[in-house]
CSV table of C-alpha atoms in Angstrom, one decimal:
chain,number,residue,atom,x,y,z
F,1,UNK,CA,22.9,21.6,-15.3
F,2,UNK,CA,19.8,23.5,-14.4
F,3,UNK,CA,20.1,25.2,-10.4
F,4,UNK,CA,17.5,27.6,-8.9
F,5,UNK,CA,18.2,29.5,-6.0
F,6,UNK,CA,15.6,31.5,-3.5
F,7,UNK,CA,16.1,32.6,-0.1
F,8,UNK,CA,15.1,29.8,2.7
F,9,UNK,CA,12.9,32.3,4.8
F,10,UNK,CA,12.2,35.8,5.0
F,11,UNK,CA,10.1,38.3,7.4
F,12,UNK,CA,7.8,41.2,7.1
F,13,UNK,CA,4.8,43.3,8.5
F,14,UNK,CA,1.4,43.2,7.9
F,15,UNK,CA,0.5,46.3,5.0
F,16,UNK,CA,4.0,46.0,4.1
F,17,UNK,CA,5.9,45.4,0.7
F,18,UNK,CA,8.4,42.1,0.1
F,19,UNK,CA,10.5,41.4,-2.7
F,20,UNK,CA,11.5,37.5,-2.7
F,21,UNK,CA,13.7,36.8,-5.4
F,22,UNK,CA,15.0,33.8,-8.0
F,23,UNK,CA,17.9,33.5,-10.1
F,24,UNK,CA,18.5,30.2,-12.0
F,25,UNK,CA,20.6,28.9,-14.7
F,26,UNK,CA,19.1,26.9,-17.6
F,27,UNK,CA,20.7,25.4,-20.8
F,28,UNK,CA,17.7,27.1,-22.5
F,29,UNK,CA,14.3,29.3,-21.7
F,30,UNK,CA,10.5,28.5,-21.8
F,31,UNK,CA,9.8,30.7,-18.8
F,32,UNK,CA,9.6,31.0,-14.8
F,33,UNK,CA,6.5,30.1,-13.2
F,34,UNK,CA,5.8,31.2,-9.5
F,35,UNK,CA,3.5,28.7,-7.2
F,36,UNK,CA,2.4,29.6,-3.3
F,37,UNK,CA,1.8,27.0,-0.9
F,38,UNK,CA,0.3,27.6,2.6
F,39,UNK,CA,1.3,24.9,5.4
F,40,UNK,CA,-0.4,21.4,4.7
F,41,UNK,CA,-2.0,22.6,1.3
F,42,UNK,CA,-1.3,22.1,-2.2
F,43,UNK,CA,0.9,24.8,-4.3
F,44,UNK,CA,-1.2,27.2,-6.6
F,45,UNK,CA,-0.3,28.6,-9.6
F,46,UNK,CA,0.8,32.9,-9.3
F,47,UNK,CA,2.6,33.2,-12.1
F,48,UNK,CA,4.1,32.8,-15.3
F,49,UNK,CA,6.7,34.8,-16.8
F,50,UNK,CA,8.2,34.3,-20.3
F,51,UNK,CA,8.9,38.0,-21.3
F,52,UNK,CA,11.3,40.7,-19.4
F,53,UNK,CA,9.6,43.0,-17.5
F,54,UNK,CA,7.0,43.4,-14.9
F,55,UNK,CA,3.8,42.0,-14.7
F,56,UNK,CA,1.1,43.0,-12.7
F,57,UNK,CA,-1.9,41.0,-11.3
F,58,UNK,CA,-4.1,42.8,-7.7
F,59,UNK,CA,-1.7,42.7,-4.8
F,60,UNK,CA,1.1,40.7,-6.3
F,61,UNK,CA,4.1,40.8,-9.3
F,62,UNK,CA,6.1,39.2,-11.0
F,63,UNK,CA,9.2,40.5,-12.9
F,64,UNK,CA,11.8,38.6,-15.0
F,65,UNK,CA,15.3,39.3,-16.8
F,66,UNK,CA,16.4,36.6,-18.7
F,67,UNK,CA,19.7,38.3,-18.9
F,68,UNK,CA,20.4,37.4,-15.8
F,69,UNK,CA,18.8,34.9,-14.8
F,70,UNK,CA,16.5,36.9,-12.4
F,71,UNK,CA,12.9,36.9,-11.0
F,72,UNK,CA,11.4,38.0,-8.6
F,73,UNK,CA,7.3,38.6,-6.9
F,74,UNK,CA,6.2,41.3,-5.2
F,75,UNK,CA,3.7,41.0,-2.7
F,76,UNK,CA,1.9,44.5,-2.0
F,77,UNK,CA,-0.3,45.2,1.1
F,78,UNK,CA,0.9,42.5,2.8
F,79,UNK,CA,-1.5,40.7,5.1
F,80,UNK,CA,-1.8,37.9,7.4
F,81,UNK,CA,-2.9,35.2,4.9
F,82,UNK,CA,0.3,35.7,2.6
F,83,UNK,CA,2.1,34.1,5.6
F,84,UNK,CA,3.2,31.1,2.9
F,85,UNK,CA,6.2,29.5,1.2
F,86,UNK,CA,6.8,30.8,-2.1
F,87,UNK,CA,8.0,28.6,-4.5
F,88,UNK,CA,9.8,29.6,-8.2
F,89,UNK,CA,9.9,27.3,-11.1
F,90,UNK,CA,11.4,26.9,-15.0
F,91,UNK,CA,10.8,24.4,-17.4
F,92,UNK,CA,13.9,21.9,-18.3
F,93,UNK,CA,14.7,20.8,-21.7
F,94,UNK,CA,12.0,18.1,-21.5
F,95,UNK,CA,9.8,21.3,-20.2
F,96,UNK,CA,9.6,19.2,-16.7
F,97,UNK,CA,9.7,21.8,-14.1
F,98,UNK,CA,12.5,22.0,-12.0
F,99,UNK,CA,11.7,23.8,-9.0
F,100,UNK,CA,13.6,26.3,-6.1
F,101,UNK,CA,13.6,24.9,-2.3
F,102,UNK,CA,10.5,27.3,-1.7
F,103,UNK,CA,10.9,30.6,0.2
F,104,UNK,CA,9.1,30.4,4.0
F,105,UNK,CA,7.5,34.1,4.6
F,106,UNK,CA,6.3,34.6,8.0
F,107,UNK,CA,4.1,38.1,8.0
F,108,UNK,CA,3.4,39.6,11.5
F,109,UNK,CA,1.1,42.2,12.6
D,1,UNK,CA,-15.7,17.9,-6.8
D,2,UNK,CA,-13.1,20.2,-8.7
D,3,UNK,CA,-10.0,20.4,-9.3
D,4,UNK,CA,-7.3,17.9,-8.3
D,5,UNK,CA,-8.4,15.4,-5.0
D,6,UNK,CA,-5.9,12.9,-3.3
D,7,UNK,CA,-6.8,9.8,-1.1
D,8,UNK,CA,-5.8,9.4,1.5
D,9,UNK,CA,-4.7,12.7,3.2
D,10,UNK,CA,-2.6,11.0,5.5
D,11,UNK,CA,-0.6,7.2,6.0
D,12,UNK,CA,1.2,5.4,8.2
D,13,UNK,CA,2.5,2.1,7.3
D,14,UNK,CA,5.3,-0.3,8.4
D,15,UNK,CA,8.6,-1.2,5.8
D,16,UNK,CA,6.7,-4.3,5.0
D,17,UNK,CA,3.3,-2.6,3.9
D,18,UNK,CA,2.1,-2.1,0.9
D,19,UNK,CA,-0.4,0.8,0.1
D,20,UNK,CA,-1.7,2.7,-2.5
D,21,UNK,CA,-2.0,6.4,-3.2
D,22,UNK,CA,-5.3,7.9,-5.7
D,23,UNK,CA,-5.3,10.6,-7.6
D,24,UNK,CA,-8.0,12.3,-9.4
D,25,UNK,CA,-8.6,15.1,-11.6
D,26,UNK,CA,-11.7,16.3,-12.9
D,27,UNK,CA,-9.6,19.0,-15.4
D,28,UNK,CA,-10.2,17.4,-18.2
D,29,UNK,CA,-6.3,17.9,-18.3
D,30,UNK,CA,-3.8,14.8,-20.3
D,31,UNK,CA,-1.1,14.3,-18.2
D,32,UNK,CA,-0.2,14.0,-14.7
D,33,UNK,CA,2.8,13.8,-12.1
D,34,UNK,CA,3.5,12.7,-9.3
D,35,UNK,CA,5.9,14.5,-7.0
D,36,UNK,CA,7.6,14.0,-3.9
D,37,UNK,CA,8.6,17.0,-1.0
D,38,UNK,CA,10.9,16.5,1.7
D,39,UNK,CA,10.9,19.5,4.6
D,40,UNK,CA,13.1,22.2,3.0
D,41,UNK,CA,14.1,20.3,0.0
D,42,UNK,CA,12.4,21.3,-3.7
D,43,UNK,CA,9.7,19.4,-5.3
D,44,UNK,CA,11.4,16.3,-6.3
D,45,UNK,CA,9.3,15.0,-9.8
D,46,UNK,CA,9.1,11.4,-9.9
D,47,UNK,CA,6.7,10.5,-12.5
D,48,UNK,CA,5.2,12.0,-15.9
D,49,UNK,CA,2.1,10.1,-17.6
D,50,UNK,CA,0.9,11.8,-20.9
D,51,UNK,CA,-2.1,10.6,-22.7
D,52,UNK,CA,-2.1,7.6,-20.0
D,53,UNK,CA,1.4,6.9,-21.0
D,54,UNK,CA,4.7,7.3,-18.6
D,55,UNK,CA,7.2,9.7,-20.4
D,56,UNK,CA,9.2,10.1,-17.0
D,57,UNK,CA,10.9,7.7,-14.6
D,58,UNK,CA,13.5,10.2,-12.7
D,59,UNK,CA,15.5,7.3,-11.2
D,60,UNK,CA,12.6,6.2,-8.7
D,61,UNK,CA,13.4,2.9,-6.7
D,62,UNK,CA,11.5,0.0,-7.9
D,63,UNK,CA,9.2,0.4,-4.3
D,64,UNK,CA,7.3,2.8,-5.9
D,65,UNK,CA,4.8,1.8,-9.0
D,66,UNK,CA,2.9,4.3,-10.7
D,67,UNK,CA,-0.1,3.4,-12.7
D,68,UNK,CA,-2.4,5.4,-14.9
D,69,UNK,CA,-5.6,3.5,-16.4
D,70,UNK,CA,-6.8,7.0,-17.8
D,71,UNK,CA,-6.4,10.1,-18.0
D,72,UNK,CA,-8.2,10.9,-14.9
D,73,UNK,CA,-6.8,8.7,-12.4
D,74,UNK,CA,-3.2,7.6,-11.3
D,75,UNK,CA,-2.0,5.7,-8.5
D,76,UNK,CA,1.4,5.0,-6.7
D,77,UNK,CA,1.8,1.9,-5.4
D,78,UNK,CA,3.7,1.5,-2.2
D,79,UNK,CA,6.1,-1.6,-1.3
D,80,UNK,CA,9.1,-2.3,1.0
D,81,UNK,CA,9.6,1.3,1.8
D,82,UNK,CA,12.3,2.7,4.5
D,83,UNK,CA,11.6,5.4,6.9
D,84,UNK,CA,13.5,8.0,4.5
D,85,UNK,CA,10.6,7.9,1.9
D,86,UNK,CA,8.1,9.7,4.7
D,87,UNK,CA,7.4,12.7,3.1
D,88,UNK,CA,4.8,14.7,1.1
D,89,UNK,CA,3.6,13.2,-2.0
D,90,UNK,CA,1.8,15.7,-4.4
D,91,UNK,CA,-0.1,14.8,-7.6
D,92,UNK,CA,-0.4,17.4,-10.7
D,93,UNK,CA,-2.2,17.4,-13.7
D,94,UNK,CA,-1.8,19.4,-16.6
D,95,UNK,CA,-3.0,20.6,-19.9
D,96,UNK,CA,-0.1,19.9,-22.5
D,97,UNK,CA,-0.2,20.6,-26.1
D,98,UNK,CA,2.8,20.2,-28.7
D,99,UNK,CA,5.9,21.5,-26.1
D,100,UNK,CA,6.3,24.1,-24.3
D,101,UNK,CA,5.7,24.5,-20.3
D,102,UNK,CA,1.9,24.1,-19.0
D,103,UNK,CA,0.9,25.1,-15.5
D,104,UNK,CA,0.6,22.2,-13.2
D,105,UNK,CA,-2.4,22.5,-11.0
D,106,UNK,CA,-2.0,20.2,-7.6
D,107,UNK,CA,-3.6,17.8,-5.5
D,108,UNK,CA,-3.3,18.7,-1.4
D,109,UNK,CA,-1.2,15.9,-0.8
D,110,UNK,CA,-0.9,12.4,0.9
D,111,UNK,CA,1.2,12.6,4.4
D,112,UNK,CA,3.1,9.6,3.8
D,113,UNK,CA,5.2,7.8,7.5
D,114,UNK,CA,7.2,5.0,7.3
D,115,UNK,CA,7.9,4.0,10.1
């Protein structure tokens, strides 16, 4: 079976630096996607990994080891609009996402 | 209007309603989903069309009918429903080509209360 796993909230400060992180286990791989949704909204594409290693896009990352089963974004500069749930993704066999609970961050000043 | 819009933003209906849900895209994107989120539960995907046809059905109770006259538009239609299908029902379309995983871009969602 496929199971994806993310913390259920996390806290930080305003011009900080957070870390939230994914593991999951697949039968196979076609890559880990990572969506944000603010309160009430609709959730927006971040990211897409397929390949190990970092990648880098303005204020946030996104880094993935498919040896273990591990992402994680980055979130850089941290201000008050990031205050969002963080959600991580991967494709099923059928390529039908299969999605993580969401991560809830709460920045404060 | 871009992107992916959803009608209405909000309902409240009885168990012995029925009520529809619209989607649009204006993407030009082939398929679309519709989703269900619960408060601190994951997306849960309910149904797939591709091309205008339904290549998903996760084990959704006959209360809820999908329909998808093109590739533009889908609905869910609402029957019968109990109080434990209030939730967050999201819409998605994407581009999809010959496999692999496409970013799903989303609708902002119809409120749904059963009460």
């Amino acid at each position: 079976g496929q199971n994806i796993d993310q913390p259920t909230e996390m806290t930080a400060t305003e011009g900080a630096i957070v870390q939230i992180n994914c593991t999951y286990q697949t039968s196979g791989f076609n890559g880990l996607f990572w969506y944000q949704q603010h309160a009430g909204e609709a959730p927006t594409f971040l990211s897409y990994n397929v390949l190990d290693g970092l990648e880098e896009k303005g204020r946030f990352s996104s880094f993935l080891s498919r040896s273990k089963g591990y992402s994680y974004l980055l979130l850089k500069e941290l201000q008050m609009k990031d205050s969002a749930s963080y959600l991580c993704a991967v494709p099923d066999s059928n390529y039908q996402l299969i999605w993580g609970a969401g991560t809830k961050l709460i920045i404060k000043p | 209007e871009t992107g992916v819009t959803q009608t209405p933003r909000h309902l409240v209906m009885g168990m012995t309603n029925k009520k529809s849900l619209k989607c649009e895209q204006h993407l030009g994107h082939n398929a679309m989903y519709w989703y269900k989120q619960s408060a601190k539960k994951p997306l849960e995907l309910m149904f797939v069309y591709n091309f205008k046809e339904q290549t998903e059905n996760n084990s959704v109770p006959s209360r809820f009918s999908p329909e998808c006259p093109n590739s533009s538009h889908l609905f869910l239609h609402l029957h019968t429903l109990q109080p434990e299908d209030s939730a967050l029902y999201l819409c998605a379309s994407s581009q999809d080509g010959d496999g692999g995983a496409y970013t799903q871009y989303f609708g902002p969602g119809t409120r749904l209360t059963v009460l």
